[in-house]
Amino acid sequence: MLSKLLVMTFCLGLLSGCLVKKSSTKSAAPDPTSDVTGNNNTNNNPNNSNGTPGPDPLEVHAWHLNNTGQSAFAANGGTAGEDINIGQVRAAGVNGSGVLVAVSDNGVQIAHEDLAANILNGASKNYDLAAPHFGDPTPSGDVGHGTMVSGIIAARGDNSLGSLGVAPNASLAGLRYIGAAVTTSIMIDQANGVFDIFNYSYGAYSCIFSPASSFLIQQLKFGSESLRGGLGSLYVKAAGNEYIGLTSDCFPNQEEEDVRFYFGNANLEEDHSYPYQVVVGALNARGTSATYSTPGSSLWLSAPGGDFGVTNPAIVTTDLMGCSLGNSKGSATANDFENGSSDNPNCNYTSTMNGTSSATPITSGVIALMLSANPNLTQRDVKFILASTASKVDPTRGVTGHPVNSNLTGHDYQMGWITNGAGFNFHNWYGFGGVNADAAVAMAQNYNVNLGTMTESTSDSGTLALAVPDNSATGVSHGINIVNGKIIDAIQIELSVDHSFIGDLGVELTSPSMTKSILMNINSGISGNGITNKILLSNAFFGESSAGLWTLKIVDGAAADEGTLTNWKILVYGH
């Protein structure tokens, strides 16, 4: 959904106030070779729930799979052809079979008529239960977020019910995590296990630097390198829905006169600033960035997320069953489909799922197809293929100004598409581009690239005292020279700046290949009176050599607050 899964994400963003001491409890994992057909609750009725013969009656509205310009019950349609390009994959019968996906969310209704056949027996968890937490993950309230996410990934195909998922034969497990009393052991547990893919359609707010637990970062590193028998699991994460937000997101008790706009940056969620997740932005049905999608140099790629399902199409997917729960209910007003129309008489489906919460499971579904086609791919192989095959969406997008015109003369607020020194296209709105299922699966099937072993190396500027010019595009620059280069997987910086209002500041990094990346935009409105050892990441340098001079530039975009660059480090992940 377009909200960051309501207020249930606050604890995940502000972990220091939510976690208890680390527990050493370990959970026993289900046998990955067990019955992956789940509960075998397949509906064998040759007709769908509306009595209409056919394989999947709502598939015609799945514009993210095949965009013909359909409206998906909204007032307007999208642009034909702006979809994930999945026709060849489906014709070849690649359907995600044998791939296990964990949906860590507010719960999943595992008995849903269009999901039950794909639920992996004994694998779901409810973190309201005592360790090892195995149990029914069905949410207790009427929010169907995790159920909607699950349907986008793997609603069963050709069963005369609803629509179908991107990977309709993948196996699912629900992890009822959001809303539970999160401890360190639970946080680690929901990133561990036999799963090939973990889908995270949630996140923190980016009106501040949102810290992540070091234990979570360690688990993401471990999982991306060591799970799946050493091949590494895929953690797929929503970039956020904060192109424009209000500071009261982070400070719910803020006085009304103190509330202001901020302009989101996926980099400010600390876990996004490590190379262990695939961070996903959202596209609308016209093939451009959705108005809400949080940009940032930490994005890997984008996928359809849709709009609201009122004026323009959202995503049609599974909802909590019945007309008293979920998005679709008797009181819904978004469109006729939502309140028990003849297309949806039992309110078991919704046409209003949207946000990077939707783009993320679409990407998880494509990764499931890739792993079904080639189970020997490592986590880094999957990321390489996604970057190599992504479509250059919105290809003429040039420099973009500040959302409320707080621009700075002589400075580009947001660059257009760049082509880096290794030939990869990149944009802070889109990452490497829109996910392309046919191209990704084809490359996966014939994959023969050896990425070597990823290593990490850090270079430090030492102590600095460089004044940041106030309200000036000139900024202050400092360089670090790297002698022993490697091929870049990701570039991370650790930054310290003394400044009385960090919302003024922009951060740019230029590589030895002269590729420039904006890691923070000026005049973002984020809160804070200094930056101390904060982590930012850019994927824009992927594939380049790290050898040579790297130049950091700090720009102050507004008058009245002055600052000093005191230290920065550059960390190269590469091979």
XYZ file of N, CA, C and O in Angstrom, residues 70-180:
444
model
N -5.012 -1.157 -20.447
C -6.195 -1.386 -19.626
C -6.169 -0.518 -18.373
O -5.118 -0.082 -17.911
N -7.355 -0.300 -17.801
C -7.477 0.616 -16.669
C -7.427 -0.088 -15.324
O -7.251 0.568 -14.299
N -7.608 -1.418 -15.289
C -7.644 -2.165 -14.022
C -8.637 -1.535 -13.044
O -8.355 -1.392 -11.860
N -9.795 -1.139 -13.577
C -10.927 -0.590 -12.822
C -10.760 0.870 -12.430
O -11.658 1.447 -11.818
N -9.630 1.501 -12.757
C -9.465 2.933 -12.527
C -10.144 3.712 -13.654
O -10.627 3.134 -14.637
N -10.144 5.031 -13.547
C -10.801 5.858 -14.569
C -10.017 5.873 -15.874
O -10.609 5.959 -16.959
N -8.690 5.791 -15.787
C -7.836 5.885 -16.973
C -6.980 4.639 -17.116
O -6.697 3.945 -16.138
N -6.539 4.401 -18.345
C -5.644 3.289 -18.615
C -4.186 3.717 -18.616
O -3.860 4.902 -18.514
N -3.304 2.740 -18.742
C -1.880 3.011 -18.827
C -1.423 3.106 -20.270
O -2.222 3.326 -21.182
N -0.139 2.905 -20.473
C 0.459 2.955 -21.805
C 0.828 1.546 -22.237
O 1.591 0.855 -21.544
N 0.273 1.115 -23.354
C 0.520 -0.242 -23.834
C 2.013 -0.511 -23.943
O 2.785 0.320 -24.421
N 2.426 -1.687 -23.485
C 3.819 -2.110 -23.561
C 4.644 -1.778 -22.343
O 5.765 -2.293 -22.191
N 4.116 -0.933 -21.436
C 4.882 -0.569 -20.239
C 4.601 -1.586 -19.140
O 3.766 -1.396 -18.261
N 5.324 -2.714 -19.212
C 5.137 -3.811 -18.265
C 6.478 -4.470 -18.028
O 7.516 -3.918 -18.398
N 6.492 -5.658 -17.442
C 7.771 -6.290 -17.087
C 8.282 -7.220 -18.181
O 9.294 -7.895 -17.984
N 7.585 -7.268 -19.329
C 8.088 -8.025 -20.480
C 8.297 -9.494 -20.118
O 9.413 -9.994 -20.064
N 7.185 -10.194 -19.943
C 7.237 -11.565 -19.410
C 6.666 -12.595 -20.387
O 6.573 -13.781 -20.057
N 6.326 -12.185 -21.595
C 5.641 -13.082 -22.518
C 6.414 -14.332 -22.871
O 5.863 -15.447 -22.888
N 7.702 -14.208 -23.183
C 8.501 -15.373 -23.569
C 8.693 -16.331 -22.398
O 8.680 -17.554 -22.583
N 8.852 -15.782 -21.220
C 9.015 -16.618 -20.024
C 7.780 -17.479 -19.815
O 7.872 -18.700 -19.579
N 6.616 -16.865 -19.924
C 5.389 -17.609 -19.705
C 5.168 -18.641 -20.800
O 4.720 -19.766 -20.536
N 5.487 -18.278 -22.027
C 5.325 -19.227 -23.131
C 6.235 -20.432 -22.958
O 5.885 -21.554 -23.367
N 7.404 -20.216 -22.354
C 8.367 -21.306 -22.144
C 8.035 -22.145 -20.920
O 8.701 -23.151 -20.665
N 7.051 -21.731 -20.142
C 6.659 -22.500 -18.966
C 7.530 -22.297 -17.753
O 7.458 -23.084 -16.800
N 8.349 -21.246 -17.736
C 9.138 -20.930 -16.544
C 8.206 -20.228 -15.570
O 7.674 -19.153 -15.861
N 7.993 -20.819 -14.382
C 6.932 -20.322 -13.507
C 7.320 -20.204 -12.034
O 6.469 -20.000 -11.177
N 8.608 -20.327 -11.723
C 9.056 -20.202 -10.341
C 9.044 -21.490 -9.556
O 9.337 -21.489 -8.349
N 8.733 -22.590 -10.189
C 8.664 -23.869 -9.486
C 9.989 -24.186 -8.797
O 11.065 -24.033 -9.378
N 9.902 -24.648 -7.545
C 11.086 -25.037 -6.787
C 11.747 -23.912 -6.024
O 12.719 -24.145 -5.305
N 11.240 -22.681 -6.139
C 11.828 -21.534 -5.465
C 10.985 -21.185 -4.238
O 9.755 -21.145 -4.304
N 11.634 -20.918 -3.113
C 10.964 -20.642 -1.847
C 11.089 -19.162 -1.509
O 12.199 -18.634 -1.416
N 9.953 -18.485 -1.319
C 9.929 -17.047 -1.048
C 9.291 -16.798 0.311
O 8.167 -17.254 0.563
N 9.997 -16.068 1.160
C 9.454 -15.659 2.457
C 8.934 -14.235 2.346
O 9.666 -13.336 1.907
N 7.679 -14.023 2.742
C 7.086 -12.691 2.749
C 7.052 -12.224 4.201
O 6.183 -12.624 4.982
N 8.032 -11.411 4.568
C 8.098 -10.853 5.910
C 7.285 -9.571 5.911
O 7.635 -8.592 5.263
N 6.175 -9.580 6.649
C 5.205 -8.499 6.504
C 4.315 -8.483 7.738
O 4.707 -8.976 8.800
N 3.093 -7.954 7.604
C 2.171 -7.943 8.739
C 1.386 -9.239 8.862
O 0.499 -9.352 9.707
N 1.718 -10.211 8.040
C 1.038 -11.492 8.043
C 0.531 -11.841 6.661
O 0.438 -10.987 5.776
N 0.222 -13.096 6.451
C -0.285 -13.594 5.170
C -1.448 -14.536 5.470
O -1.328 -15.443 6.307
N -2.559 -14.342 4.786
C -3.710 -15.238 4.927
C -3.430 -16.488 4.088
O -3.766 -16.575 2.912
N -2.812 -17.476 4.730
C -2.328 -18.636 3.989
C -3.457 -19.531 3.498
O -3.235 -20.393 2.638
N -4.664 -19.332 4.005
C -5.806 -20.107 3.522
C -6.519 -19.419 2.369
O -7.542 -19.927 1.891
N -6.001 -18.308 1.889
C -6.643 -17.606 0.779
C -6.785 -18.541 -0.409
O -5.867 -19.296 -0.746
N -7.922 -18.472 -1.075
C -8.229 -19.405 -2.155
C -7.211 -19.375 -3.289
O -7.020 -20.379 -3.978
N -6.532 -18.248 -3.511
C -5.585 -18.149 -4.620
C -4.130 -18.245 -4.173
O -3.217 -18.096 -4.976
N -3.908 -18.512 -2.884
C -2.550 -18.659 -2.350
C -2.293 -20.035 -1.746
O -1.152 -20.505 -1.743
N -3.334 -20.674 -1.234
C -3.164 -21.870 -0.411
C -2.357 -22.957 -1.107
O -1.562 -23.658 -0.468
N -2.545 -23.121 -2.407
C -1.838 -24.190 -3.125
C -0.342 -23.974 -3.178
O 0.418 -24.921 -3.416
N 0.105 -22.749 -2.943
C 1.533 -22.442 -3.031
C 2.188 -22.226 -1.668
O 3.369 -21.885 -1.611
N 1.440 -22.410 -0.593
C 2.015 -22.211 0.742
C 2.835 -23.441 1.142
O 2.353 -24.575 1.087
N 4.070 -23.220 1.521
C 4.968 -24.306 1.922
C 4.611 -24.770 3.327
O 4.645 -23.991 4.285
N 4.247 -26.029 3.452
C 3.835 -26.579 4.748
C 4.913 -26.390 5.812
O 6.088 -26.711 5.598
N 4.526 -25.899 6.962
C 5.408 -25.845 8.122
C 6.462 -24.773 8.093
O 7.308 -24.722 8.988
N 6.445 -23.888 7.083
C 7.516 -22.899 6.959
C 7.123 -21.527 7.481
O 7.987 -20.712 7.794
N 5.819 -21.235 7.581
C 5.376 -19.910 7.997
C 5.613 -19.700 9.489
O 5.645 -20.650 10.270
N 5.762 -18.427 9.860
C 6.021 -18.085 11.255
C 5.145 -16.919 11.683
O 4.780 -16.055 10.886
N 4.843 -16.912 12.960
C 4.107 -15.830 13.593
C 4.926 -15.382 14.789
O 5.054 -16.116 15.773
N 5.509 -14.192 14.696
C 6.429 -13.752 15.743
C 5.725 -13.253 16.996
O 6.395 -12.796 17.938
N 4.402 -13.366 17.034
C 3.689 -13.203 18.290
C 3.699 -14.497 19.106
O 3.312 -14.495 20.283
N 4.112 -15.606 18.463
C 4.210 -16.892 19.150
C 5.617 -17.067 19.715
O 6.578 -16.454 19.247
N 5.739 -17.951 20.680
C 7.049 -18.216 21.278
C 7.966 -18.908 20.268
O 7.511 -19.567 19.335
N 9.273 -18.741 20.464
C 10.251 -19.414 19.614
C 10.001 -20.916 19.640
O 9.649 -21.467 20.694
N 10.134 -21.601 18.502
C 10.684 -21.136 17.226
C 9.683 -20.446 16.298
O 9.977 -20.300 15.107
N 8.517 -20.042 16.795
C 7.593 -19.141 16.104
C 6.784 -19.771 14.977
O 5.977 -19.065 14.350
N 6.982 -21.035 14.656
C 6.219 -21.639 13.563
C 4.729 -21.615 13.895
O 4.316 -21.958 15.011
N 3.918 -21.207 12.914
C 2.484 -21.139 13.134
C 1.800 -20.330 12.055
O 2.432 -19.863 11.095
N 0.516 -20.148 12.211
C -0.311 -19.456 11.228
C 0.038 -17.966 11.223
O -0.095 -17.297 12.253
N 0.460 -17.419 10.083
C 0.839 -16.013 10.030
C -0.302 -15.087 9.624
O -0.054 -13.914 9.312
N -1.536 -15.590 9.585
C -2.660 -14.762 9.164
C -2.789 -13.547 10.079
O -2.777 -13.687 11.307
N -2.919 -12.348 9.515
C -3.008 -11.155 10.366
C -4.276 -11.158 11.196
O -5.316 -11.679 10.781
N -4.203 -10.549 12.365
C -5.359 -10.527 13.268
C -6.304 -9.379 12.948
O -7.490 -9.434 13.275
N -5.812 -8.331 12.297
C -6.649 -7.185 11.974
C -7.195 -7.247 10.566
O -7.275 -8.317 9.955
N -7.560 -6.083 10.030
C -8.158 -6.056 8.695
C -7.227 -5.472 7.645
O -7.664 -5.093 6.561
N -5.908 -5.384 7.959
C -4.930 -4.898 6.990
C -4.349 -6.085 6.233
O -3.709 -6.958 6.829
N -4.569 -6.120 4.929
C -4.167 -7.279 4.126
C -2.865 -7.110 3.386
O -2.642 -7.784 2.368
N -1.976 -6.253 3.881
C -0.771 -5.891 3.132
C 0.043 -7.107 2.701
O 0.373 -7.274 1.523
N 0.402 -7.970 3.645
C 1.226 -9.140 3.312
C 0.517 -10.106 2.388
O 1.147 -10.773 1.563
N -0.809 -10.199 2.488
C -1.590 -11.060 1.592
C -1.579 -10.506 0.177
O -1.455 -11.259 -0.799
N -1.675 -9.187 0.050
C -1.609 -8.554 -1.268
C -0.224 -8.736 -1.897
O -0.102 -9.046 -3.085
N 0.812 -8.547 -1.089
C 2.187 -8.756 -1.554
C 2.364 -10.192 -2.051
O 2.936 -10.429 -3.125
N 1.851 -11.153 -1.298
C 2.029 -12.566 -1.653
C 1.369 -12.898 -2.976
O 1.911 -13.669 -3.788
N 0.179 -12.329 -3.211
C -0.501 -12.587 -4.472
C 0.250 -12.041 -5.667
O 0.241 -12.642 -6.751
N 0.915 -10.908 -5.497
C 1.711 -10.349 -6.590
C 2.862 -11.293 -6.936
O 3.192 -11.501 -8.100
N 3.456 -11.897 -5.923
C 4.570 -12.822 -6.174
C 4.074 -14.124 -6.785
O 4.580 -14.557 -7.827
N 3.080 -14.750 -6.143
C 2.805 -16.153 -6.489
C 1.355 -16.550 -6.279
O 1.086 -17.660 -5.803
N 0.399 -15.692 -6.640
C -0.970 -16.197 -6.731
C -0.981 -17.321 -7.760
O -0.358 -17.230 -8.815
N -1.676 -18.401 -7.453
C -1.666 -19.591 -8.303
C -2.268 -19.280 -9.670
O -3.287 -18.604 -9.770
N -1.637 -19.755 -10.704
C -2.142 -19.530 -12.056
C -3.013 -20.661 -12.550
O -2.952 -21.792 -12.060
N -3.864 -20.356 -13.525
C -4.688 -21.362 -14.210
C -5.532 -22.178 -13.249
O -5.691 -23.389 -13.414
N -6.084 -21.508 -12.225
C -6.935 -22.223 -11.275
C -8.351 -21.651 -11.244
O -9.111 -21.925 -10.323
N -8.671 -20.830 -12.242
C -10.004 -20.234 -12.360
C -10.333 -19.297 -11.212
O -11.505 -19.081 -10.898
N -9.289 -18.729 -10.572
C -9.484 -17.828 -9.444
C -8.623 -16.594 -9.615
O -7.427 -16.705 -9.933
N -9.176 -15.434 -9.394
C -8.414 -14.208 -9.323
C -7.524 -13.965 -10.519
O -7.901 -14.206 -11.667
N -6.314 -13.480 -10.248
C -5.309 -13.274 -11.285
C -4.196 -14.298 -11.056
O -4.459 -15.397 -10.568
N -2.978 -13.962 -11.371
C -1.857 -14.859 -11.098
C -0.627 -14.052 -10.768
O -0.498 -12.895 -11.159
N 0.277 -14.679 -10.031
C 1.499 -14.006 -9.646
C 2.525 -13.990 -10.758
O 2.402 -14.670 -11.774
N 3.574 -13.211 -10.555
C 4.681 -13.171 -11.504
C 5.315 -14.555 -11.615
O 5.700 -14.997 -12.704
N 5.421 -15.246 -10.496
C 5.974 -16.611 -10.451
C 4.904 -17.519 -9.857
O 4.967 -17.893 -8.683
N 3.897 -17.924 -10.638
C 2.688 -18.536 -10.073
C 2.866 -19.925 -9.475
O 1.934 -20.440 -8.860
N 4.045 -20.534 -9.644
C 4.289 -21.838 -9.027
C 5.379 -21.790 -7.965
O 5.809 -22.831 -7.468
N 5.816 -20.595 -7.612
C 6.775 -20.477 -6.515
C 6.089 -20.835 -5.199
O 4.875 -20.719 -5.062
N 6.870 -21.284 -4.235
C 6.339 -21.610 -2.916
C 6.507 -20.422 -1.979
O 7.512 -19.710 -2.031
N 5.513 -20.234 -1.112
C 5.469 -19.072 -0.234
C 5.453 -19.490 1.235
O 4.918 -20.540 1.591
N 6.033 -18.627 2.056
C 5.852 -18.707 3.502
C 5.583 -17.300 4.002
O 6.208 -16.333 3.543
N 4.639 -17.176 4.911
C 4.368 -15.885 5.526
C 5.107 -15.755 6.832
O 5.124 -16.686 7.652
N 5.750 -14.619 7.043
C 6.402 -14.308 8.311
C 5.671 -13.112 8.908
O 5.794 -11.987 8.412
N 4.869 -13.351 9.941
C 4.104 -12.268 10.565
C 5.031 -11.509 11.496
O 5.222 -11.841 12.660
N 5.601 -10.444 10.974
C 6.714 -9.729 11.592
C 6.338 -8.297 11.949
O 6.547 -7.853 13.069
N 5.776 -7.553 10.984
C 5.399 -6.173 11.242
C 4.267 -6.151 12.265
O 3.253 -6.829 12.116
N 4.443 -5.384 13.303
C 3.448 -5.312 14.363
C 3.751 -6.204 15.542
O 3.149 -6.050 16.609
N 4.666 -7.155 15.374
C 5.077 -8.002 16.493
C 6.038 -7.228 17.397
O 6.586 -6.188 17.007
